[in-house]
């Protein structure tokens, strides 16, 4: 069988190594749909996988890449036909299954979503897991009654992938958005995306020093966890909602129950990986409708497979701005 190009991770005594390698197609896993991959993307989790951190990968050699968009090469008797444009995010692809940082992938048909009309291939990957999760967070706020007229809505880790897309969606929907970030230098970027103002990391963490602060945020999307989430909860308005999806700043949460029992605050957990198939089409439909694509394009950089390896350290250090799409054929 012909070879395909992939980032191949190997485990050695010195740790996990990554290199762009030609791999025999016969080594692809046993799914029913074979896909010619066009683009993948770099999420925080890809950084962890590329660096062999987080215990996410069980077996090596491994092909990383938790997201992909591509064209079906062989539908294998599933509902997908040769030439269909498909997207895969989640389902632990790129963690326990070979993923999208490669020119070919073989996946299970039930994990695939048809790429929505109105989004280009690069835009679907500029969205990727990060943008998908951002929309889930927005929908979680809506489900708990947060609306554009409710008041100030905070997005933490706003300079990252989930945060940038969340700011852009909320801005387009007419929310009064505050970008929470450790990078004051990005203030202009946040305002262009749709934020009205910036609040610094230290100021947010400081709010966690008391069980309750003045009521400020009607809603919040938290991608950071740790001291930042502990600071957001006491500053929520009566019956406000925080959609929590990330841990870029830490998994531990030291707080009190006071905001929950005195202000009726809701802490809504958001997971994208195992989101049911029926919800996925709805989420992609909302993304095609409610995400300002010109702002998404402005927040997107495109790199090749080799570059993706080098960017793993930057994404884990919180240095990457917005979304990084990987052109796997470059
Ligand atoms: P990025 O690396 O793109 O962004 C994370 C951002 O968090 C950074 O840009 C930075 O924003 C901020 N940050 C990083 N380190 C720290 C720190 N030590 N203290 C405070 N803030 C910090 O990651 P993603 O946007 O891809 O993912 C964000 C989080 O969401 C990750 O934890 C990821 O695992 C999680 N996630 C969860 C999903 C789910 O299904 N639940 C799906 C997708 C992501 P700034 O510089 O602006 O402060």
Short mmCIF file of C-alpha atoms and ligand atoms in Angstrom, two decimals:
data_model
loop_
_atom_site.label_atom_id
_atom_site.label_comp_id
_atom_site.label_asym_id
_atom_site.label_seq_id
_atom_site.Cartn_x
_atom_site.Cartn_y
_atom_site.Cartn_z
CA UNK A 1 0.00 0.00 0.00
CA UNK A 2 1.07 3.60 -0.61
CA UNK A 3 2.55 5.68 2.18
CA UNK A 4 0.99 8.74 3.80
CA UNK A 5 2.77 11.57 5.67
CA UNK A 6 2.18 11.97 9.37
CA UNK A 7 3.64 13.29 12.57
CA UNK A 8 4.65 10.04 14.23
CA UNK A 9 5.23 9.99 17.99
CA UNK A 10 7.58 7.34 19.35
CA UNK A 11 8.26 6.56 23.00
CA UNK A 12 11.91 6.11 23.86
CA UNK A 13 13.86 5.97 27.15
CA UNK A 14 14.46 9.71 26.70
CA UNK A 15 10.72 10.45 26.44
CA UNK A 16 8.32 11.01 23.53
CA UNK A 17 9.80 12.12 20.20
CA UNK A 18 7.90 13.60 17.23
CA UNK A 19 8.94 13.57 13.57
CA UNK A 20 7.24 13.92 10.19
CA UNK A 21 7.45 10.41 8.74
CA UNK A 22 6.16 8.40 5.75
CA UNK A 23 3.86 5.67 7.09
CA UNK A 24 2.39 2.66 5.24
CA UNK A 25 -1.40 2.98 4.85
CA UNK A 26 -1.71 -0.64 6.00
CA UNK A 27 -0.89 0.63 9.50
CA UNK A 28 -4.01 2.84 9.71
CA UNK A 29 -6.46 1.66 12.40
CA UNK A 30 -9.60 -0.40 11.67
CA UNK A 31 -12.36 2.19 11.09
CA UNK A 32 -14.95 1.98 8.30
CA UNK A 33 -14.19 5.38 6.66
CA UNK A 34 -10.85 6.32 5.09
CA UNK A 35 -10.30 10.06 4.77
CA UNK A 36 -7.86 12.17 2.77
CA UNK A 37 -7.05 14.81 5.39
CA UNK A 38 -6.81 18.43 4.25
CA UNK A 39 -6.31 20.36 7.49
CA UNK A 40 -5.94 19.74 11.19
CA UNK A 41 -5.42 22.22 14.02
CA UNK A 42 -3.52 22.73 17.25
CA UNK A 43 -5.44 22.69 20.51
CA UNK A 44 -4.07 22.72 24.07
CA UNK A 45 -4.64 18.95 24.18
CA UNK A 46 -2.55 18.50 21.01
CA UNK A 47 0.27 20.28 22.84
CA UNK A 48 -0.01 17.75 25.67
CA UNK A 49 -0.06 14.79 23.25
CA UNK A 50 2.87 16.09 21.18
CA UNK A 51 4.94 16.49 24.35
CA UNK A 52 3.87 13.11 25.80
CA UNK A 53 2.17 14.81 28.78
CA UNK A 54 -1.13 14.24 30.56
CA UNK A 55 -1.20 10.45 30.11
CA UNK A 56 -3.57 10.87 27.14
CA UNK A 57 -1.85 8.43 24.76
CA UNK A 58 -1.73 4.77 25.77
CA UNK A 59 0.05 3.17 22.80
CA UNK A 60 3.02 4.24 20.66
CA UNK A 61 3.88 4.76 17.84
CA UNK A 62 1.03 7.27 17.67
CA UNK A 63 -0.31 9.81 15.18
CA UNK A 64 -1.61 12.92 17.04
CA UNK A 65 -4.24 15.46 15.94
CA UNK A 66 -7.59 15.66 17.76
CA UNK A 67 -9.33 17.48 14.87
CA UNK A 68 -9.45 17.02 11.12
CA UNK A 69 -11.33 18.06 8.02
CA UNK A 70 -11.00 16.02 4.86
CA UNK A 71 -12.58 14.26 1.93
CA UNK A 72 -13.86 10.69 2.14
CA UNK A 73 -11.68 8.35 0.07
CA UNK A 74 -13.58 5.15 0.93
CA UNK A 75 -16.93 5.19 2.78
CA UNK A 76 -16.66 1.49 3.62
CA UNK A 77 -20.41 0.87 3.31
CA UNK A 78 -21.29 3.62 5.82
CA UNK A 79 -23.59 6.52 4.92
CA UNK A 80 -20.56 8.45 3.64
CA UNK A 81 -19.54 8.36 -0.04
CA UNK A 82 -16.24 9.08 -1.76
CA UNK A 83 -15.85 12.86 -2.06
CA UNK A 84 -17.97 13.83 0.99
CA UNK A 85 -16.45 16.65 3.11
CA UNK A 86 -16.28 15.51 6.72
CA UNK A 87 -15.09 16.84 10.08
CA UNK A 88 -13.94 14.87 13.12
CA UNK A 89 -13.50 16.37 16.59
CA UNK A 90 -13.45 14.57 19.93
CA UNK A 91 -14.19 10.87 20.59
CA UNK A 92 -10.55 10.62 21.75
CA UNK A 93 -9.27 10.67 18.17
CA UNK A 94 -5.63 11.78 18.32
CA UNK A 95 -5.39 10.34 21.86
CA UNK A 96 -6.32 6.64 21.82
CA UNK A 97 -6.89 6.55 18.02
CA UNK A 98 -4.60 7.80 15.26
CA UNK A 99 -5.58 11.37 14.45
CA UNK A 100 -5.49 14.23 11.98
CA UNK A 101 -1.89 15.46 11.92
CA UNK A 102 -1.42 13.28 8.84
CA UNK A 103 -2.47 13.18 5.20
CA UNK A 104 -4.69 10.08 5.74
CA UNK A 105 -6.92 8.92 8.60
CA UNK A 106 -9.26 5.98 9.15
CA UNK A 107 -12.10 6.60 11.61
CA UNK A 108 -15.47 5.23 12.68
CA UNK A 109 -18.35 6.71 10.65
CA UNK A 110 -20.34 7.52 13.83
CA UNK A 111 -17.63 10.01 14.83
CA UNK A 112 -17.95 12.04 11.62
CA UNK A 113 -19.99 15.17 10.97
CA UNK A 114 -20.68 16.52 7.48
CA UNK A 115 -18.83 19.83 7.02
CA UNK A 116 -21.49 22.59 7.07
CA UNK A 117 -22.07 24.77 4.00
CA UNK A 118 -20.86 28.30 4.53
CA UNK A 119 -17.55 27.39 6.17
CA UNK A 120 -14.33 26.78 4.21
CA UNK A 121 -12.07 23.85 5.05
CA UNK A 122 -9.63 26.13 6.87
CA UNK A 123 -12.46 27.80 8.78
CA UNK A 124 -13.77 24.44 10.03
CA UNK A 125 -10.33 23.74 11.51
CA UNK A 126 -9.88 27.30 12.76
CA UNK A 127 -12.98 26.35 14.76
CA UNK A 128 -11.96 22.75 15.58
CA UNK A 129 -12.41 21.40 19.10
CA UNK A 130 -11.66 24.83 20.60
CA UNK A 131 -14.38 26.64 18.64
CA UNK A 132 -16.82 23.77 19.04
CA UNK A 133 -16.32 23.96 22.81
CA UNK A 134 -16.68 27.75 22.78
CA UNK A 135 -20.09 27.37 21.13
CA UNK A 136 -21.10 24.68 23.64
CA UNK A 137 -20.21 27.13 26.42
CA UNK A 138 -22.30 29.89 24.82
CA UNK A 139 -25.22 27.44 24.51
CA UNK A 140 -24.77 26.42 28.17
CA UNK A 141 -25.11 30.08 29.21
CA UNK A 142 -28.22 30.43 27.03
CA UNK A 143 -29.72 27.25 28.52
CA UNK A 144 -29.39 28.87 31.96
CA UNK A 145 -31.09 32.08 30.90
CA UNK A 146 -28.08 34.31 30.20
CA UNK A 147 -29.02 36.63 27.31
CA UNK A 148 -27.42 39.67 25.64
CA UNK A 149 -29.41 42.00 27.92
CA UNK A 150 -28.35 40.23 31.13
CA UNK A 151 -25.19 42.27 31.65
CA UNK A 152 -21.43 41.78 31.54
CA UNK A 153 -20.19 38.35 30.39
CA UNK A 154 -16.59 37.31 31.07
CA UNK A 155 -14.36 35.01 28.98
CA UNK A 156 -11.18 33.83 30.73
CA UNK A 157 -8.08 32.71 28.82
CA UNK A 158 -9.41 35.01 26.11
CA UNK A 159 -6.16 34.98 24.13
CA UNK A 160 -6.35 31.21 23.63
CA UNK A 161 -8.30 29.15 21.11
CA UNK A 162 -11.51 28.54 23.07
CA UNK A 163 -11.42 32.04 24.54
CA UNK A 164 -10.87 33.89 21.25
CA UNK A 165 -13.75 32.08 19.52
CA UNK A 166 -16.02 32.60 22.55
CA UNK A 167 -15.32 36.37 22.53
CA UNK A 168 -16.08 36.53 18.79
CA UNK A 169 -19.38 34.61 19.09
CA UNK A 170 -20.60 36.54 22.15
CA UNK A 171 -19.63 39.85 20.51
CA UNK A 172 -21.60 39.00 17.37
CA UNK A 173 -24.63 37.95 19.45
CA UNK A 174 -24.64 41.37 21.12
CA UNK A 175 -23.30 40.51 24.59
CA UNK A 176 -21.32 42.99 26.69
CA UNK A 177 -18.06 40.98 26.69
CA UNK A 178 -15.08 41.29 29.03
CA UNK A 179 -11.90 39.49 27.96
CA UNK A 180 -9.99 38.00 30.91
CA UNK A 181 -6.32 37.60 30.01
CA UNK A 182 -2.76 37.62 31.28
CA UNK A 183 -1.67 39.43 28.12
CA UNK A 184 -2.48 43.16 28.35
CA UNK A 185 -0.70 43.58 24.99
CA UNK A 186 -3.66 41.81 23.32
CA UNK A 187 -6.21 44.50 24.28
CA UNK A 188 -6.58 45.70 20.68
CA UNK A 189 -7.00 42.11 19.46
CA UNK A 190 -9.76 41.47 22.03
CA UNK A 191 -11.61 44.66 21.07
CA UNK A 192 -11.39 43.76 17.37
CA UNK A 193 -12.83 40.33 18.19
CA UNK A 194 -15.83 41.79 20.02
CA UNK A 195 -14.83 42.54 23.64
CA UNK A 196 -15.68 45.86 25.28
CA UNK A 197 -12.87 45.70 27.86
CA UNK A 198 -10.01 43.68 29.31
CA UNK A 199 -9.54 42.43 32.87
CA UNK A 200 -6.15 41.08 33.97
CA UNK A 201 -5.42 37.65 35.45
CA UNK A 202 -4.21 39.08 38.76
CA UNK A 203 -7.36 41.13 39.23
CA UNK A 204 -9.50 38.04 38.60
CA UNK A 205 -7.47 35.82 40.96
CA UNK A 206 -7.71 38.54 43.67
CA UNK A 207 -11.51 38.28 43.62
CA UNK A 208 -11.20 34.74 45.03
CA UNK A 209 -9.88 36.05 48.35
CA UNK A 210 -13.42 36.65 49.66
CA UNK A 211 -16.44 34.30 49.44
CA UNK A 212 -18.53 37.06 47.85
CA UNK A 213 -17.61 40.20 45.93
CA UNK A 214 -19.85 42.88 44.42
CA UNK A 215 -22.16 41.36 41.81
CA UNK A 216 -20.53 41.87 38.42
CA UNK A 217 -20.78 39.07 35.83
CA UNK A 218 -24.12 37.77 34.51
CA UNK A 219 -22.29 34.94 32.78
CA UNK A 220 -18.77 33.62 32.37
CA UNK A 221 -16.95 31.15 30.13
CA UNK A 222 -13.93 29.80 31.98
CA UNK A 223 -11.13 28.04 30.08
CA UNK A 224 -8.54 28.41 32.85
CA UNK A 225 -9.79 26.79 36.10
CA UNK A 226 -7.65 27.09 39.27
CA UNK A 227 -7.36 30.52 40.95
CA UNK A 228 -9.09 32.25 38.04
CA UNK A 229 -12.30 30.22 38.35
CA UNK A 230 -12.09 30.63 42.13
CA UNK A 231 -12.02 34.39 41.51
CA UNK A 232 -14.90 34.43 39.04
CA UNK A 233 -17.46 32.61 41.24
CA UNK A 234 -17.65 35.23 44.06
CA UNK A 235 -18.13 38.01 41.48
CA UNK A 236 -21.13 36.44 39.74
CA UNK A 237 -24.46 38.24 39.74
CA UNK A 238 -27.54 36.71 41.37
CA UNK A 239 -28.44 33.53 39.39
CA UNK A 240 -25.50 34.00 37.04
CA UNK A 241 -23.93 31.03 35.25
CA UNK A 242 -20.31 30.01 34.69
CA UNK A 243 -19.64 27.51 31.88
CA UNK A 244 -16.39 25.75 32.87
CA UNK A 245 -14.51 23.87 30.18
CA UNK A 246 -10.77 24.19 30.83
CA UNK A 247 -7.80 23.87 33.14
CA UNK A 248 -5.05 25.86 31.38
CA UNK A 249 -4.27 27.48 34.75
CA UNK A 250 -4.82 24.45 36.98
CA UNK A 251 -7.24 21.64 37.79
CA UNK A 252 -7.63 22.36 41.51
CA UNK A 253 -10.52 24.57 42.60
CA UNK A 254 -10.30 26.14 46.06
CA UNK A 255 -13.50 28.04 46.74
CA UNK A 256 -16.59 28.09 48.98
CA UNK A 257 -20.22 27.11 48.41
CA UNK A 258 -21.37 30.67 49.28
CA UNK A 259 -21.94 31.90 45.67
CA UNK A 260 -24.06 28.79 45.00
CA UNK A 261 -26.25 28.96 48.11
CA UNK A 262 -26.55 32.74 48.55
CA UNK A 263 -26.65 33.91 44.93
CA UNK A 264 -27.99 30.77 43.21
CA UNK A 265 -24.96 30.75 40.91
CA UNK A 266 -24.75 27.81 38.47
CA UNK A 267 -21.46 26.14 37.60
CA UNK A 268 -22.15 24.34 34.30
CA UNK A 269 -19.56 21.79 33.19
CA UNK A 270 -18.85 21.54 29.46
CA UNK A 271 -17.31 18.53 27.70
CA UNK A 272 -16.84 18.36 23.93
CA UNK A 273 -15.13 14.99 23.59
CA UNK A 274 -18.10 12.70 24.18
CA UNK A 275 -20.82 15.16 23.10
CA UNK A 276 -23.67 13.10 21.58
CA UNK A 277 -23.82 12.94 17.78
CA UNK A 278 -27.26 14.57 17.66
CA UNK A 279 -25.93 17.72 19.39
CA UNK A 280 -22.92 18.01 17.12
CA UNK A 281 -24.87 18.91 13.97
CA UNK A 282 -26.74 21.59 15.94
CA UNK A 283 -23.50 23.03 17.33
CA UNK A 284 -21.86 23.16 13.88
CA UNK A 285 -25.03 24.79 12.50
CA UNK A 286 -24.83 27.48 15.20
CA UNK A 287 -21.13 28.01 14.43
CA UNK A 288 -21.88 28.49 10.71
CA UNK A 289 -24.55 31.06 11.67
CA UNK A 290 -23.22 32.90 14.74
CA UNK A 291 -19.44 33.03 14.35
CA UNK A 292 -18.21 36.09 12.43
CA UNK A 293 -15.93 34.36 9.92
CA UNK A 294 -13.90 37.49 9.10
CA UNK A 295 -12.95 37.73 12.80
CA UNK A 296 -12.16 34.03 12.89
CA UNK A 297 -9.89 34.46 9.85
CA UNK A 298 -8.09 37.36 11.56
CA UNK A 299 -7.46 35.17 14.63
CA UNK A 300 -6.08 32.25 12.55
CA UNK A 301 -2.51 31.35 11.55
CA UNK A 302 -1.78 28.51 9.10
CA UNK A 303 1.32 26.33 9.53
CA UNK A 304 2.73 23.10 8.04
CA UNK A 305 3.18 19.69 9.71
CA UNK A 306 6.82 20.34 10.69
CA UNK A 307 5.92 23.69 12.31
CA UNK A 308 3.20 22.02 14.39
CA UNK A 309 5.80 20.01 16.30
CA UNK A 310 7.69 23.14 17.33
CA UNK A 311 4.50 24.96 18.42
CA UNK A 312 3.63 22.37 21.10
CA UNK A 313 5.76 24.13 23.72
CA UNK A 314 4.23 27.52 22.88
CA UNK A 315 0.65 26.31 23.24
CA UNK A 316 1.39 24.72 26.62
CA UNK A 317 3.07 27.95 27.74
CA UNK A 318 -0.03 29.99 26.76
CA UNK A 319 1.95 31.90 24.13
CA UNK A 320 -0.16 31.06 21.07
CA UNK A 321 -2.76 33.67 20.10
CA UNK A 322 -6.10 32.55 18.64
CA UNK A 323 -6.22 29.49 16.43
CA UNK A 324 -3.48 27.60 14.57
CA UNK A 325 -4.59 25.58 11.53
CA UNK A 326 -2.25 22.89 10.21
CA UNK A 327 -2.09 22.39 6.43
CA UNK A 328 -1.07 18.72 6.51
CA UNK A 329 -0.08 18.76 2.84
CA UNK A 330 2.32 21.70 3.27
P1 LIG B 1 -4.96 27.65 24.51
O1 LIG B 1 -3.61 27.23 24.95
O2 LIG B 1 -5.18 28.10 23.12
O3 LIG B 1 -5.47 28.83 25.47
C1 LIG B 1 -5.40 28.77 26.87
C2 LIG B 1 -5.31 30.20 27.41
O4 LIG B 1 -5.40 30.13 28.84
C3 LIG B 1 -4.00 30.89 27.12
O5 LIG B 1 -3.96 31.50 25.87
C4 LIG B 1 -3.95 31.91 28.25
O6 LIG B 1 -4.80 32.99 27.89
C5 LIG B 1 -4.63 31.17 29.41
N1 LIG B 1 -3.65 30.56 30.32
C6 LIG B 1 -2.66 29.68 30.00
N2 LIG B 1 -1.95 29.35 31.07
C7 LIG B 1 -2.49 30.05 32.12
C8 LIG B 1 -2.18 30.14 33.51
N3 LIG B 1 -1.19 29.44 34.05
N4 LIG B 1 -2.95 30.94 34.28
C9 LIG B 1 -3.97 31.64 33.74
N5 LIG B 1 -4.30 31.61 32.42
C10 LIG B 1 -3.57 30.81 31.63
O7 LIG B 1 -5.92 26.43 24.89
P2 LIG B 1 -7.39 26.10 24.32
O8 LIG B 1 -8.13 27.36 24.15
O9 LIG B 1 -7.27 25.12 23.22
O10 LIG B 1 -7.98 25.30 25.58
C11 LIG B 1 -8.25 26.01 26.79
C12 LIG B 1 -8.58 25.01 27.90
O11 LIG B 1 -9.80 24.37 27.60
C13 LIG B 1 -7.53 23.89 28.06
O12 LIG B 1 -7.41 23.58 29.42
C14 LIG B 1 -8.17 22.73 27.31
O13 LIG B 1 -7.72 21.50 27.77
C15 LIG B 1 -9.63 22.97 27.62
N6 LIG B 1 -10.53 22.40 26.63
C16 LIG B 1 -11.53 21.61 27.09
C17 LIG B 1 -12.43 21.07 26.25
C18 LIG B 1 -13.57 20.27 26.78
O14 LIG B 1 -14.17 19.50 26.04
N7 LIG B 1 -13.93 20.46 28.05
C19 LIG B 1 -12.29 21.23 24.79
C20 LIG B 1 -11.26 22.18 24.40
C21 LIG B 1 -10.38 22.71 25.31
P3 LIG B 1 -4.36 34.53 28.12
O15 LIG B 1 -2.95 34.64 27.64
O16 LIG B 1 -5.32 35.32 27.36
O17 LIG B 1 -4.45 34.75 29.63
#
